[in-house]
Structure formats: structure tokens, C-alpha cells
mmCIF file of C-alpha atoms and ligand atoms in Angstrom:
data_model
loop_
_atom_site.group_PDB
_atom_site.id
_atom_site.type_symbol
_atom_site.label_atom_id
_atom_site.label_comp_id
_atom_site.label_asym_id
_atom_site.label_seq_id
_atom_site.Cartn_x
_atom_site.Cartn_y
_atom_site.Cartn_z
ATOM 1 C CA MET A 1 -7.989 -24.403 6.516
ATOM 2 C CA TYR A 2 -11.427 -25.455 7.777
ATOM 3 C CA GLN A 3 -13.482 -22.925 9.663
ATOM 4 C CA ASN A 4 -14.498 -23.924 13.178
ATOM 5 C CA VAL A 5 -18.052 -22.619 13.181
ATOM 6 C CA LYS A 6 -19.675 -21.083 16.250
ATOM 7 C CA ASN A 7 -23.469 -21.160 16.639
ATOM 8 C CA VAL A 8 -25.722 -19.458 19.207
ATOM 9 C CA GLY A 9 -25.929 -21.163 22.610
ATOM 10 C CA ASN A 10 -29.672 -21.661 23.091
ATOM 11 C CA TYR A 11 -32.783 -20.560 21.290
ATOM 12 C CA MET A 12 -36.494 -20.568 21.878
ATOM 13 C CA ILE A 13 -39.262 -19.859 19.382
ATOM 14 C CA GLY A 14 -43.032 -19.514 19.590
ATOM 15 C CA ALA A 15 -45.803 -16.976 20.054
ATOM 16 C CA GLY A 16 -45.622 -15.751 23.649
ATOM 17 C CA ALA A 17 -42.037 -16.977 24.219
ATOM 18 C CA LEU A 18 -41.163 -13.575 25.657
ATOM 19 C CA ALA A 19 -43.023 -14.546 28.850
ATOM 20 C CA GLN A 20 -40.182 -16.981 29.600
ATOM 21 C CA LEU A 21 -37.435 -14.363 29.468
ATOM 22 C CA ASP A 22 -37.498 -13.681 33.223
ATOM 23 C CA ASP A 23 -36.981 -17.381 33.944
ATOM 24 C CA LEU A 24 -34.109 -17.524 31.485
ATOM 25 C CA LEU A 25 -32.424 -14.566 33.151
ATOM 26 C CA LEU A 26 -32.940 -15.757 36.723
ATOM 27 C CA PRO A 27 -29.837 -18.002 36.873
ATOM 28 C CA ARG A 28 -27.770 -15.043 35.643
ATOM 29 C CA ARG A 29 -29.203 -12.806 38.337
ATOM 30 C CA ASN A 30 -28.531 -15.474 40.982
ATOM 31 C CA ALA A 31 -24.997 -16.146 39.756
ATOM 32 C CA MET A 32 -24.068 -12.445 39.777
ATOM 33 C CA PRO A 33 -26.231 -10.915 42.513
ATOM 34 C CA ASP A 34 -24.189 -7.713 42.701
ATOM 35 C CA ASN A 35 -24.240 -7.043 38.979
ATOM 36 C CA PRO A 36 -27.081 -5.364 37.082
ATOM 37 C CA MET A 37 -28.494 -6.424 33.725
ATOM 38 C CA VAL A 38 -28.222 -4.043 30.786
ATOM 39 C CA PHE A 39 -31.216 -3.821 28.427
ATOM 40 C CA PHE A 40 -31.048 -2.282 24.959
ATOM 41 C CA PHE A 41 -34.402 -1.375 23.434
ATOM 42 C CA ASP A 42 -35.061 -0.090 19.943
ATOM 43 C CA ARG A 43 -36.380 3.417 20.533
ATOM 44 C CA PHE A 44 -39.739 2.326 19.059
ATOM 45 C CA PHE A 45 -40.418 0.533 22.351
ATOM 46 C CA GLU A 46 -40.135 3.735 24.335
ATOM 47 C CA ARG A 47 -43.705 4.397 23.228
ATOM 48 C CA THR A 48 -45.245 0.921 23.610
ATOM 49 C CA GLY A 49 -46.359 -1.360 26.411
ATOM 50 C CA LEU A 50 -43.574 -3.886 25.860
ATOM 51 C CA LEU A 51 -41.578 -2.573 28.768
ATOM 52 C CA ASN A 52 -44.417 -3.392 31.136
ATOM 53 C CA THR A 53 -44.229 -7.069 30.256
ATOM 54 C CA VAL A 54 -40.474 -7.344 30.764
ATOM 55 C CA THR A 55 -38.990 -7.342 34.236
ATOM 56 C CA VAL A 56 -36.345 -4.658 34.324
ATOM 57 C CA ASP A 57 -35.199 -4.202 37.913
ATOM 58 C CA GLU A 58 -34.854 -0.672 39.163
ATOM 59 C CA TRP A 59 -31.105 -1.014 39.348
ATOM 60 C CA ASP A 60 -30.765 -2.544 35.866
ATOM 61 C CA GLY A 61 -29.579 -0.373 32.977
ATOM 62 C CA ARG A 62 -32.107 0.608 30.334
ATOM 63 C CA PHE A 63 -30.767 2.086 27.102
ATOM 64 C CA PHE A 64 -32.705 3.145 24.030
ATOM 65 C CA VAL A 65 -31.054 2.690 20.653
ATOM 66 C CA ASP A 66 -31.903 5.424 18.180
ATOM 67 C CA THR A 67 -32.476 3.583 14.900
ATOM 68 C CA LYS A 68 -33.177 6.638 12.775
ATOM 69 C CA ASP A 69 -29.692 5.999 11.418
ATOM 70 C CA GLU A 70 -28.019 2.607 11.352
ATOM 71 C CA PRO A 71 -25.081 1.956 13.722
ATOM 72 C CA THR A 72 -21.823 3.776 13.112
ATOM 73 C CA CYS A 73 -18.516 3.445 14.937
ATOM 74 C CA GLU A 74 -19.345 6.747 16.649
ATOM 75 C CA SER A 75 -22.826 5.663 17.774
ATOM 76 C CA VAL A 76 -21.392 2.428 19.174
ATOM 77 C CA ASP A 77 -18.568 4.250 20.995
ATOM 78 C CA SER A 78 -21.016 6.710 22.451
ATOM 79 C CA MET A 79 -23.348 3.925 23.643
ATOM 80 C CA THR A 80 -20.369 2.078 25.126
ATOM 81 C CA GLU A 81 -19.388 5.190 27.082
ATOM 82 C CA LYS A 82 -22.907 5.491 28.507
ATOM 83 C CA VAL A 83 -23.059 1.818 29.464
ATOM 84 C CA LYS A 84 -19.590 1.946 31.049
ATOM 85 C CA ALA A 85 -20.557 5.027 33.034
ATOM 86 C CA PHE A 86 -23.661 3.229 34.265
ATOM 87 C CA LEU A 87 -21.762 0.048 35.158
ATOM 88 C CA ASN A 88 -19.073 2.026 36.954
ATOM 89 C CA GLY A 89 -16.450 -0.721 36.810
ATOM 90 C CA ARG A 90 -18.820 -3.695 37.188
ATOM 91 C CA GLN A 91 -19.450 -6.307 34.497
ATOM 92 C CA PRO A 92 -23.123 -6.775 33.575
ATOM 93 C CA ALA A 93 -24.904 -9.992 34.609
ATOM 94 C CA ALA A 94 -26.283 -10.053 31.055
ATOM 95 C CA LEU A 95 -26.894 -7.837 28.046
ATOM 96 C CA ILE A 96 -30.334 -8.099 26.442
ATOM 97 C CA ALA A 97 -31.242 -6.573 23.063
ATOM 98 C CA PHE A 98 -34.818 -5.932 21.881
ATOM 99 C CA GLY A 99 -34.958 -4.774 18.278
ATOM 100 C CA GLY A 100 -33.900 -5.340 14.700
ATOM 101 C CA GLY A 101 -30.416 -5.542 13.228
ATOM 102 C CA SER A 102 -29.411 -2.076 14.428
ATOM 103 C CA THR A 103 -30.222 -2.722 18.076
ATOM 104 C CA MET A 104 -28.890 -6.278 18.131
ATOM 105 C CA ASP A 105 -25.662 -5.173 16.423
ATOM 106 C CA THR A 106 -25.252 -2.276 18.858
ATOM 107 C CA CYS A 107 -25.577 -4.720 21.755
ATOM 108 C CA LYS A 108 -23.064 -7.115 20.163
ATOM 109 C CA CYS A 109 -20.496 -4.349 19.621
ATOM 110 C CA VAL A 110 -20.946 -2.808 23.074
ATOM 111 C CA GLY A 111 -20.544 -6.283 24.575
ATOM 112 C CA ASN A 112 -17.183 -6.728 22.875
ATOM 113 C CA LEU A 113 -16.057 -3.248 23.920
ATOM 114 C CA LEU A 114 -16.889 -3.897 27.596
ATOM 115 C CA THR A 115 -14.215 -6.583 27.759
ATOM 116 C CA ASN A 116 -11.726 -5.306 25.165
ATOM 117 C CA PRO A 117 -9.794 -2.020 25.169
ATOM 118 C CA GLY A 118 -10.039 0.653 22.480
ATOM 119 C CA ASN A 119 -12.794 1.823 20.157
ATOM 120 C CA ALA A 120 -15.333 0.209 17.859
ATOM 121 C CA ALA A 121 -13.291 0.919 14.719
ATOM 122 C CA ASP A 122 -10.345 -1.075 16.123
ATOM 123 C CA TYR A 123 -12.388 -4.263 15.812
ATOM 124 C CA GLN A 124 -13.946 -3.819 12.360
ATOM 125 C CA GLY A 125 -12.695 -6.812 10.450
ATOM 126 C CA TRP A 126 -12.222 -10.514 11.134
ATOM 127 C CA ASP A 127 -11.322 -12.043 14.503
ATOM 128 C CA LEU A 128 -9.792 -8.938 16.040
ATOM 129 C CA VAL A 129 -11.714 -9.258 19.336
ATOM 130 C CA LYS A 130 -9.462 -10.973 21.875
ATOM 131 C CA ASN A 131 -11.549 -11.375 25.045
ATOM 132 C CA PRO A 132 -14.996 -13.001 25.409
ATOM 133 C CA ALA A 133 -17.942 -10.610 25.760
ATOM 134 C CA PRO A 134 -20.454 -10.783 28.633
ATOM 135 C CA TYR A 135 -23.405 -13.189 28.315
ATOM 136 C CA LYS A 136 -25.940 -11.722 25.916
ATOM 137 C CA VAL A 137 -29.503 -12.379 24.784
ATOM 138 C CA ALA A 138 -31.232 -11.359 21.539
ATOM 139 C CA VAL A 139 -34.961 -10.746 21.371
ATOM 140 C CA PRO A 140 -35.529 -9.915 17.694
ATOM 141 C CA THR A 141 -38.492 -7.626 16.982
ATOM 142 C CA LEU A 142 -37.863 -7.412 13.238
ATOM 143 C CA SER A 143 -36.870 -10.386 11.060
ATOM 144 C CA GLY A 144 -34.432 -10.558 8.201
ATOM 145 C CA THR A 145 -30.896 -9.450 8.984
ATOM 146 C CA GLY A 146 -30.051 -12.671 10.841
ATOM 147 C CA SER A 147 -28.077 -10.628 13.365
ATOM 148 C CA GLU A 148 -29.630 -12.801 16.077
ATOM 149 C CA THR A 149 -27.465 -15.730 14.938
ATOM 150 C CA SER A 150 -24.619 -14.286 12.894
ATOM 151 C CA ARG A 151 -21.060 -13.701 14.106
ATOM 152 C CA THR A 152 -20.951 -10.169 12.803
ATOM 153 C CA ALA A 153 -22.209 -6.781 13.999
ATOM 154 C CA VAL A 154 -22.230 -4.182 11.262
ATOM 155 C CA MET A 155 -21.142 -0.557 11.638
ATOM 156 C CA ILE A 156 -20.575 2.281 9.210
ATOM 157 C CA ASN A 157 -17.135 3.824 9.533
ATOM 158 C CA LYS A 158 -17.649 7.319 8.158
ATOM 159 C CA GLU A 159 -13.999 8.255 8.375
ATOM 160 C CA LYS A 160 -12.882 5.318 6.231
ATOM 161 C CA GLY A 161 -16.000 5.270 3.998
ATOM 162 C CA LEU A 162 -16.486 1.651 4.992
ATOM 163 C CA LYS A 163 -19.356 -0.544 6.129
ATOM 164 C CA LEU A 164 -17.901 -3.509 7.962
ATOM 165 C CA GLY A 165 -18.700 -5.701 10.928
ATOM 166 C CA MET A 166 -17.013 -6.950 14.065
ATOM 167 C CA ASN A 167 -16.731 -10.520 12.807
ATOM 168 C CA SER A 168 -15.956 -12.616 15.837
ATOM 169 C CA ASP A 169 -17.121 -15.693 17.724
ATOM 170 C CA TYR A 170 -17.522 -13.311 20.662
ATOM 171 C CA SER A 171 -20.159 -11.358 18.731
ATOM 172 C CA VAL A 172 -22.499 -14.376 18.757
ATOM 173 C CA PHE A 173 -25.458 -14.254 21.170
ATOM 174 C CA ASP A 174 -25.616 -16.838 23.957
ATOM 175 C CA GLN A 175 -29.398 -17.006 23.904
ATOM 176 C CA VAL A 176 -32.060 -16.041 21.348
ATOM 177 C CA VAL A 177 -35.730 -15.634 22.274
ATOM 178 C CA MET A 178 -37.974 -15.489 19.207
ATOM 179 C CA ASP A 179 -41.551 -14.406 19.792
ATOM 180 C CA PRO A 180 -43.344 -13.701 16.511
ATOM 181 C CA LYS A 181 -45.903 -11.577 18.389
ATOM 182 C CA LEU A 182 -43.195 -8.917 18.591
ATOM 183 C CA THR A 183 -43.071 -8.300 14.846
ATOM 184 C CA ALA A 184 -46.793 -7.541 14.504
ATOM 185 C CA THR A 185 -46.214 -3.790 14.845
ATOM 186 C CA VAL A 186 -43.516 -3.486 12.162
ATOM 187 C CA PRO A 187 -44.612 -1.164 9.310
ATOM 188 C CA ARG A 188 -45.301 -3.209 6.131
ATOM 189 C CA ASP A 189 -42.573 -1.635 4.003
ATOM 190 C CA GLN A 190 -39.974 -2.122 6.725
ATOM 191 C CA TYR A 191 -41.085 -5.714 7.252
ATOM 192 C CA PHE A 192 -40.568 -6.352 3.524
ATOM 193 C CA TYR A 193 -37.224 -4.538 3.127
ATOM 194 C CA THR A 194 -35.640 -6.188 6.163
ATOM 195 C CA GLY A 195 -37.278 -9.567 5.495
ATOM 196 C CA VAL A 196 -35.876 -9.823 1.985
ATOM 197 C CA ASP A 197 -32.396 -9.269 3.425
ATOM 198 C CA THR A 198 -32.526 -13.000 4.236
ATOM 199 C CA PHE A 199 -33.511 -13.765 0.636
ATOM 200 C CA MET A 200 -30.560 -11.682 -0.594
ATOM 201 C CA HIS A 201 -27.990 -13.166 1.834
ATOM 202 C CA CYS A 202 -28.998 -16.689 0.884
ATOM 203 C CA PHE A 203 -29.160 -16.426 -2.891
ATOM 204 C CA GLU A 204 -25.945 -14.389 -3.031
ATOM 205 C CA TYR A 205 -24.209 -17.045 -0.974
ATOM 206 C CA LEU A 206 -25.700 -19.998 -2.909
ATOM 207 C CA ASP A 207 -24.809 -18.399 -6.228
ATOM 208 C CA GLY A 208 -21.175 -17.931 -5.205
ATOM 209 C CA GLN A 209 -18.098 -20.132 -5.071
ATOM 210 C CA PHE A 210 -17.265 -20.001 -1.321
ATOM 211 C CA ARG A 211 -19.612 -22.616 0.108
ATOM 212 C CA ASN A 212 -19.847 -25.530 2.515
ATOM 213 C CA ALA A 213 -22.489 -28.250 2.748
ATOM 214 C CA ILE A 214 -23.914 -27.317 6.161
ATOM 215 C CA THR A 215 -24.210 -23.637 5.328
ATOM 216 C CA ASP A 216 -25.842 -24.636 2.029
ATOM 217 C CA ALA A 217 -28.551 -26.496 3.935
ATOM 218 C CA TYR A 218 -29.373 -23.491 6.133
ATOM 219 C CA ALA A 219 -29.309 -21.117 3.171
ATOM 220 C CA GLU A 220 -31.502 -23.295 0.943
ATOM 221 C CA LYS A 221 -34.150 -23.669 3.640
ATOM 222 C CA ALA A 222 -34.073 -19.995 4.606
ATOM 223 C CA LEU A 223 -34.377 -18.996 0.958
ATOM 224 C CA ALA A 224 -37.359 -21.278 0.426
ATOM 225 C CA LEU A 225 -39.076 -19.850 3.523
ATOM 226 C CA THR A 226 -38.643 -16.241 2.369
ATOM 227 C CA GLU A 227 -40.142 -17.142 -1.000
ATOM 228 C CA GLU A 228 -43.097 -18.785 0.729
ATOM 229 C CA VAL A 229 -43.655 -15.704 2.899
ATOM 230 C CA PHE A 230 -43.284 -13.002 0.274
ATOM 231 C CA LEU A 231 -45.121 -14.832 -2.506
ATOM 232 C CA SER A 232 -48.069 -15.613 -0.243
ATOM 233 C CA ASP A 233 -51.203 -13.485 -0.033
ATOM 234 C CA GLU A 234 -50.386 -11.888 3.312
ATOM 235 C CA MET A 235 -46.732 -11.739 4.310
ATOM 236 C CA MET A 236 -47.580 -10.517 7.826
ATOM 237 C CA SER A 237 -50.045 -13.207 8.883
ATOM 238 C CA ASP A 238 -49.272 -14.835 12.255
ATOM 239 C CA LYS A 239 -47.962 -17.917 10.505
ATOM 240 C CA ASN A 240 -45.794 -15.949 8.090
ATOM 241 C CA ARG A 241 -44.293 -13.773 10.821
ATOM 242 C CA GLU A 242 -43.201 -16.949 12.573
ATOM 243 C CA LYS A 243 -41.902 -18.388 9.306
ATOM 244 C CA LEU A 244 -39.880 -15.258 8.602
ATOM 245 C CA MET A 245 -38.360 -15.422 12.100
ATOM 246 C CA ILE A 246 -37.219 -18.955 11.365
ATOM 247 C CA ALA A 247 -35.883 -17.891 7.964
ATOM 248 C CA SER A 248 -33.969 -15.005 9.550
ATOM 249 C CA TYR A 249 -32.504 -17.298 12.216
ATOM 250 C CA LYS A 250 -31.348 -19.813 9.606
ATOM 251 C CA GLY A 251 -30.189 -17.060 7.276
ATOM 252 C CA GLY A 252 -27.964 -15.678 10.032
ATOM 253 C CA LEU A 253 -26.441 -19.125 10.533
ATOM 254 C CA ALA A 254 -25.844 -19.248 6.799
ATOM 255 C CA ALA A 255 -24.269 -15.796 6.786
ATOM 256 C CA GLY A 256 -21.400 -16.595 4.510
ATOM 257 C CA THR A 257 -19.895 -14.639 1.702
ATOM 258 C CA VAL A 258 -22.416 -12.582 -0.246
ATOM 259 C CA GLY A 259 -22.269 -11.437 -3.878
ATOM 260 C CA LEU A 260 -22.998 -8.243 -5.807
ATOM 261 C CA VAL A 261 -26.084 -6.966 -3.983
ATOM 262 C CA HIS A 262 -24.424 -6.243 -0.651
ATOM 263 C CA PRO A 263 -21.425 -4.259 -1.980
ATOM 264 C CA LEU A 264 -23.688 -1.909 -3.957
ATOM 265 C CA SER A 265 -26.042 -1.730 -0.991
ATOM 266 C CA ALA A 266 -23.137 -0.735 1.275
ATOM 267 C CA GLY A 267 -22.294 2.088 -1.129
ATOM 268 C CA LEU A 268 -25.850 3.436 -0.871
ATOM 269 C CA SER A 269 -25.800 3.255 2.929
ATOM 270 C CA ILE A 270 -22.443 4.985 3.268
ATOM 271 C CA VAL A 271 -22.861 7.738 0.690
ATOM 272 C CA LEU A 272 -26.606 8.386 0.860
ATOM 273 C CA GLY A 273 -27.550 7.018 4.284
ATOM 274 C CA ILE A 274 -30.115 4.615 2.793
ATOM 275 C CA HIS A 275 -30.971 1.847 5.255
ATOM 276 C CA HIS A 276 -29.695 -1.645 4.599
ATOM 277 C CA GLY A 277 -32.858 -3.509 3.576
ATOM 278 C CA LEU A 278 -34.077 -0.818 1.208
ATOM 279 C CA ALA A 279 -30.569 -0.351 -0.215
ATOM 280 C CA ASN A 280 -30.434 -4.088 -1.029
ATOM 281 C CA CYS A 281 -33.717 -3.764 -2.920
ATOM 282 C CA TYR A 282 -32.351 -0.870 -4.997
ATOM 283 C CA ALA A 283 -29.204 -2.874 -5.730
ATOM 284 C CA LEU A 284 -31.038 -5.984 -6.924
ATOM 285 C CA SER A 285 -33.374 -3.836 -9.024
ATOM 286 C CA VAL A 286 -30.430 -3.096 -11.398
ATOM 287 C CA LEU A 287 -28.590 -6.432 -11.206
ATOM 288 C CA GLY A 288 -30.844 -8.429 -13.539
ATOM 289 C CA GLU A 289 -28.018 -9.257 -15.933
ATOM 290 C CA PHE A 290 -26.144 -10.967 -13.073
ATOM 291 C CA TYR A 291 -29.115 -12.460 -11.215
ATOM 292 C CA PRO A 292 -31.957 -12.822 -13.752
ATOM 293 C CA ASP A 293 -33.933 -15.543 -11.937
ATOM 294 C CA GLN A 294 -33.562 -13.987 -8.516
ATOM 295 C CA GLN A 295 -34.530 -10.557 -9.795
ATOM 296 C CA LYS A 296 -37.668 -12.003 -11.337
ATOM 297 C CA ILE A 297 -38.691 -13.650 -8.049
ATOM 298 C CA PHE A 298 -37.953 -10.397 -6.225
ATOM 299 C CA ASN A 299 -40.119 -8.410 -8.645
ATOM 300 C CA ASP A 300 -42.922 -10.931 -8.121
ATOM 301 C CA MET A 301 -42.563 -10.447 -4.353
ATOM 302 C CA LEU A 302 -42.779 -6.650 -4.668
ATOM 303 C CA LYS A 303 -45.888 -6.989 -6.779
ATOM 304 C CA LYS A 304 -47.559 -9.596 -4.612
ATOM 305 C CA GLN A 305 -47.056 -7.536 -1.453
ATOM 306 C CA ASN A 306 -47.807 -4.243 -3.172
ATOM 307 C CA ILE A 307 -44.507 -2.662 -2.144
ATOM 308 C CA SER A 308 -43.176 0.163 -4.266
ATOM 309 C CA LEU A 309 -39.563 0.996 -4.955
ATOM 310 C CA PRO A 310 -39.363 4.604 -6.119
ATOM 311 C CA LYS A 311 -37.002 5.136 -9.057
ATOM 312 C CA GLY A 312 -34.303 7.767 -9.367
ATOM 313 C CA VAL A 313 -32.629 7.463 -5.983
ATOM 314 C CA CYS A 314 -29.172 8.109 -7.523
ATOM 315 C CA LYS A 315 -30.270 10.573 -10.155
ATOM 316 C CA ASP A 316 -28.485 13.904 -10.411
ATOM 317 C CA LEU A 317 -25.750 13.236 -7.893
ATOM 318 C CA THR A 318 -22.401 15.027 -8.088
ATOM 319 C CA ASN A 319 -19.340 13.363 -9.632
ATOM 320 C CA ASP A 320 -17.845 13.166 -6.163
ATOM 321 C CA GLN A 321 -20.869 11.236 -4.966
ATOM 322 C CA TYR A 322 -20.742 8.815 -7.901
ATOM 323 C CA ASN A 323 -17.029 8.292 -7.246
ATOM 324 C CA ALA A 324 -17.739 7.682 -3.574
ATOM 325 C CA LEU A 325 -20.472 5.161 -4.464
ATOM 326 C CA TYR A 326 -17.989 3.310 -6.658
ATOM 327 C CA GLU A 327 -15.243 3.315 -4.015
ATOM 328 C CA ALA A 328 -17.564 2.168 -1.219
ATOM 329 C CA SER A 329 -18.779 -0.743 -3.368
ATOM 330 C CA ILE A 330 -15.624 -1.957 -5.067
ATOM 331 C CA VAL A 331 -13.777 -2.199 -1.756
ATOM 332 C CA HIS A 332 -15.766 -5.384 -0.945
ATOM 333 C CA GLU A 333 -13.319 -7.670 -2.631
ATOM 334 C CA LYS A 334 -14.361 -11.049 -1.239
ATOM 335 C CA PRO A 335 -18.055 -10.931 -2.214
ATOM 336 C CA LEU A 336 -17.172 -9.544 -5.634
ATOM 337 C CA ILE A 337 -14.698 -12.382 -6.217
ATOM 338 C CA ASN A 338 -17.316 -14.811 -4.891
ATOM 339 C CA LYS A 339 -19.632 -13.897 -7.740
ATOM 340 C CA LEU A 340 -17.326 -12.748 -10.545
ATOM 341 C CA GLY A 341 -13.933 -14.333 -9.871
ATOM 342 C CA ASP A 342 -10.531 -12.672 -9.411
ATOM 343 C CA LYS A 343 -10.910 -10.491 -12.467
ATOM 344 C CA TYR A 344 -14.058 -8.809 -11.162
ATOM 345 C CA LYS A 345 -12.680 -5.344 -11.906
ATOM 346 C CA ASP A 346 -12.688 -6.158 -15.626
ATOM 347 C CA ILE A 347 -16.455 -6.616 -15.425
ATOM 348 C CA LEU A 348 -17.259 -4.032 -12.778
ATOM 349 C CA THR A 349 -15.366 -1.133 -14.278
ATOM 350 C CA LYS A 350 -15.874 2.259 -12.731
ATOM 351 C CA GLU A 351 -18.122 3.286 -15.634
ATOM 352 C CA LYS A 352 -20.183 0.114 -15.256
ATOM 353 C CA VAL A 353 -20.676 0.576 -11.518
ATOM 354 C CA ILE A 354 -21.699 4.206 -11.913
ATOM 355 C CA GLU A 355 -24.075 3.237 -14.694
ATOM 356 C CA LEU A 356 -25.705 0.696 -12.360
ATOM 357 C CA PHE A 357 -26.188 3.333 -9.671
ATOM 358 C CA LYS A 358 -27.640 5.788 -12.175
ATOM 359 C CA ALA A 359 -30.174 3.150 -13.267
ATOM 360 C CA MET A 360 -31.603 2.768 -9.738
HETATM 361 P P1 NAD B 401 -33.379 -1.637 12.157
HETATM 362 O O1 NAD B 401 -32.974 -2.422 13.333
HETATM 363 O O2 NAD B 401 -32.531 -0.502 11.729
HETATM 364 O O3 NAD B 401 -34.887 -1.125 12.378
HETATM 365 C C1 NAD B 401 -35.593 -0.518 11.303
HETATM 366 C C2 NAD B 401 -36.841 0.181 11.814
HETATM 367 O O4 NAD B 401 -37.786 -0.779 12.304
HETATM 368 C C3 NAD B 401 -36.577 1.150 12.955
HETATM 369 O O5 NAD B 401 -37.271 2.343 12.715
HETATM 370 C C4 NAD B 401 -37.168 0.447 14.172
HETATM 371 O O6 NAD B 401 -37.626 1.354 15.134
HETATM 372 C C5 NAD B 401 -38.296 -0.335 13.561
HETATM 373 N N1 NAD B 401 -38.751 -1.505 14.330
HETATM 374 C C6 NAD B 401 -38.018 -2.549 14.771
HETATM 375 N N2 NAD B 401 -38.816 -3.461 15.384
HETATM 376 C C7 NAD B 401 -40.071 -2.957 15.347
HETATM 377 C C8 NAD B 401 -41.335 -3.423 15.787
HETATM 378 N N3 NAD B 401 -41.490 -4.621 16.375
HETATM 379 N N4 NAD B 401 -42.413 -2.646 15.562
HETATM 380 C C9 NAD B 401 -42.303 -1.457 14.925
HETATM 381 N N5 NAD B 401 -41.143 -0.967 14.470
HETATM 382 C C10 NAD B 401 -40.037 -1.713 14.673
HETATM 383 O O7 NAD B 401 -33.574 -2.573 10.869
HETATM 384 P P2 NAD B 401 -32.898 -3.909 10.382
HETATM 385 O O8 NAD B 401 -33.125 -3.936 8.920
HETATM 386 O O9 NAD B 401 -33.349 -5.062 11.209
HETATM 387 O O10 NAD B 401 -31.353 -3.712 10.700
HETATM 388 C C11 NAD B 401 -30.498 -3.036 9.812
HETATM 389 C C12 NAD B 401 -29.081 -3.085 10.327
HETATM 390 O O11 NAD B 401 -28.664 -4.443 10.461
HETATM 391 C C13 NAD B 401 -28.090 -2.417 9.383
HETATM 392 O O12 NAD B 401 -27.155 -1.665 10.102
HETATM 393 C C14 NAD B 401 -27.443 -3.589 8.696
HETATM 394 O O13 NAD B 401 -26.168 -3.293 8.188
HETATM 395 C C15 NAD B 401 -27.397 -4.595 9.818
HETATM 396 N N6 NAD B 401 -27.223 -5.984 9.413
HETATM 397 C C16 NAD B 401 -26.598 -6.807 10.291
HETATM 398 C C17 NAD B 401 -26.380 -8.132 9.990
HETATM 399 C C18 NAD B 401 -25.683 -9.023 10.972
HETATM 400 O O14 NAD B 401 -25.494 -10.203 10.690
HETATM 401 N N7 NAD B 401 -25.269 -8.530 12.087
HETATM 402 C C19 NAD B 401 -26.822 -8.655 8.780
HETATM 403 C C20 NAD B 401 -27.490 -7.800 7.897
HETATM 404 C C21 NAD B 401 -27.685 -6.467 8.229
HETATM 405 ZN ZN1 ZN B 402 -27.788 -7.936 4.500
#
């Protein structure tokens, strides 16, 4: 069966592009004059001047997404309740997300839950969302996850010990506004950890067996751009911030099946609460026997950008924790098959997986 691929509706990129957001939203306001807009801002923007440059009408909804922890089914359900209470039976004229992967994913999930019954956990998986979500806009302020273009929205399900997205065409944004000025304030470490998520997505996909020619083209270009950015002298120059936005956009379009990094990374996020980008870095740091070339490039990037990765993150855990790390990783069957084939459990035995975690 061939996949019928959905891409984002429209996109815009360039320094200062944010100034055009009001114009982009105007037709939505005119088409639905009795319906408010709902804005999601990463909580970082509570303290900055960004809000002054964006027109949020008095009667629009303004919600801050707490990104101290990454989205969980509970955090999404709780945000959905708040948004529903605000909307009081109305549909929003548009949903607009300002932030990184956590904020964009929260907006994507809430969107699906405004038009579909039940809770966030009911839609973790593939193509479970039945009704189209309201029109939604992404304004990424942190580059790397590719959430701005991907068809997934990732949540941790604590009850099931699972990190899984709402994979659906209805999760895809209708409009993306990319203004590289917005990433200037990202702390250097965070910029690196999230930025290399694109590098990881693309090499894991390209190294695997589940591929198609169009996705290959996006992934190859996005991979090359991340290498240019992170092997350059200053990864956060104006030019490189724009380049990384483009890489993230393309990486999201290439979001296919990953390999070994993401399953181990998911284990770290679920069991130890380590954020996605950093968890990927820990995972690749011990996967040299599977990805020797990629690990070497990654180590060069760390060195070039002077980013440290403290050792010992999984040292001295309890047996229960090591078991949980194994379970939360090995459950990701498709990516593991993508890299290692059907017999992946012969290679990734429980002892082997725990040994990898201990080496981090
Ligand atoms: P994030 O959204 O969690 O943000 C990380 C930190 O950066 C936060 O403290 C935030 O306040 C800060 N920040 C964001 N923009 C800023 C700015 N302009 N200036 C200063 N600080 C800023 O980080 P992320 O790595 O983008 O997202 C991680 C989440 O994305 C995880 O939940 C992960 O699973 C998910 N993810 C989703 C996809 C997808 O396709 N949907 C793909 C990969 C990862
Ligand atoms: Zn990722």
C-alpha cells in the first residue's frame, strides 16, 4: 500500500516574517467573526516582549504552555479542558502555537481533541483521529523537532510507560510562519540538543530500510544543513539560525521511521524525565557500534560548539529502573526493525540494552 502523504498548507520563512501574522489571520477573523482565536505560548514568552508585537484581541484566548516537563497525556487533557472552558461551546477561528516541539505538539493535540470525543490517550497511535481539527498555525521559536511540519504530536503516557504521538493528517499545521529572529534567545545548550534532533531523525531514517525517494530527498538535505550548522564556527549566527529552521522544516517532512536512537531516548524520557533532545544525545553517545560514522560527526559537533554531555546519567539506578528503561525502549518495534531487522531482539537482548544505558 502506498502512503498518501499530507504536507503543511502554507509556509513563510524569513527574518521578520512574524510581522505578517496579523495579515495571515485576518481572513480567519473575517470568516468567523463570532469566534475567538486561541494562542498557545511557550511559558518563556510570558516574560518577554513578544506578546506586544502580536495582535491578540482582548476576547482571544491566551494560554501558556509549561515546558518544564514535556507534554504528557495528562498535561494535554488538562490544557484541553481549559481551552474548552474558555471556548464555551464555540469552535476557535484558529489555533496559533508559539514555541518549540512541546508547545506545537500541545496545540496539535488540543486541536484534535476539540473536534473528537474522549481523551488524549485514546488517540496515541496511527490514524485514530476521525474528525478534522480547527485551522492551526505554527510559529516555531526553537528549531529541530520538525513538529511544525510533521503529522505527529508526541505525548508521554505515564500509565502505559509509553512515549507515542497522535499520528494523523489532522495533526498537520495549516500554516507555518518561520521567523529566525525568534530563535535568538534560545540558550546555547538547548539550541544544540533540539537542533541535532533533526540530524538524528534524518540519519536514522536514511540508515533504515523503510524509505521512499521523496522523503529521502528531504532527509538528505536536512541532514546536510544540520552538519553545516553544527560544524561551523558559530551555530547561532543569523544565517545558521535560518538554516536550522529550514533543516527542521524539511526534517519534519522527512519524519519517517527512525532507528535505535529514538527508542533509547524514549526510555530516558519516560523513566528519568530527560528531555527529548538531550536524551537523543545520550543515546547516540553509546551507539557507536551501530552508527560509527554518525557518532563521529556528532562528537565533532559537540566539540566544535563546545557543548558538554555529562557522563553517568544512568549510573546507580535500581534494577526496577533498568528494567523500565529496557521495556520503554524495546516496545518501539518498528524503528528497531528498521535498523536491525525482524530479529532485533537477538541483538538487543535485555542485558545488552541495560549495558548501553549503564554506559551513558
Ligand atoms: P521544548 O519545546 O520542550 O522547549 C525546550 C525549552 O526551550 C523550554 O524551556 C522553552 O521554554 C525553551 N524555549 C523555546 N523557545 C525559546 C526561545 N525562543 N527562547 C528561549 N527559550 C526558548 O523543546 P523541543 O526540543 O523543541 O521539543 C521537545 C518535544 O518535542 C518533546 O516532547 C519531543 O518528544 C517532541 N518532538 C515532537 C516531534 C514531532 O514531530 N511532533 C518530533 C520530535 C520531538
Ligand atoms: Zn526526535
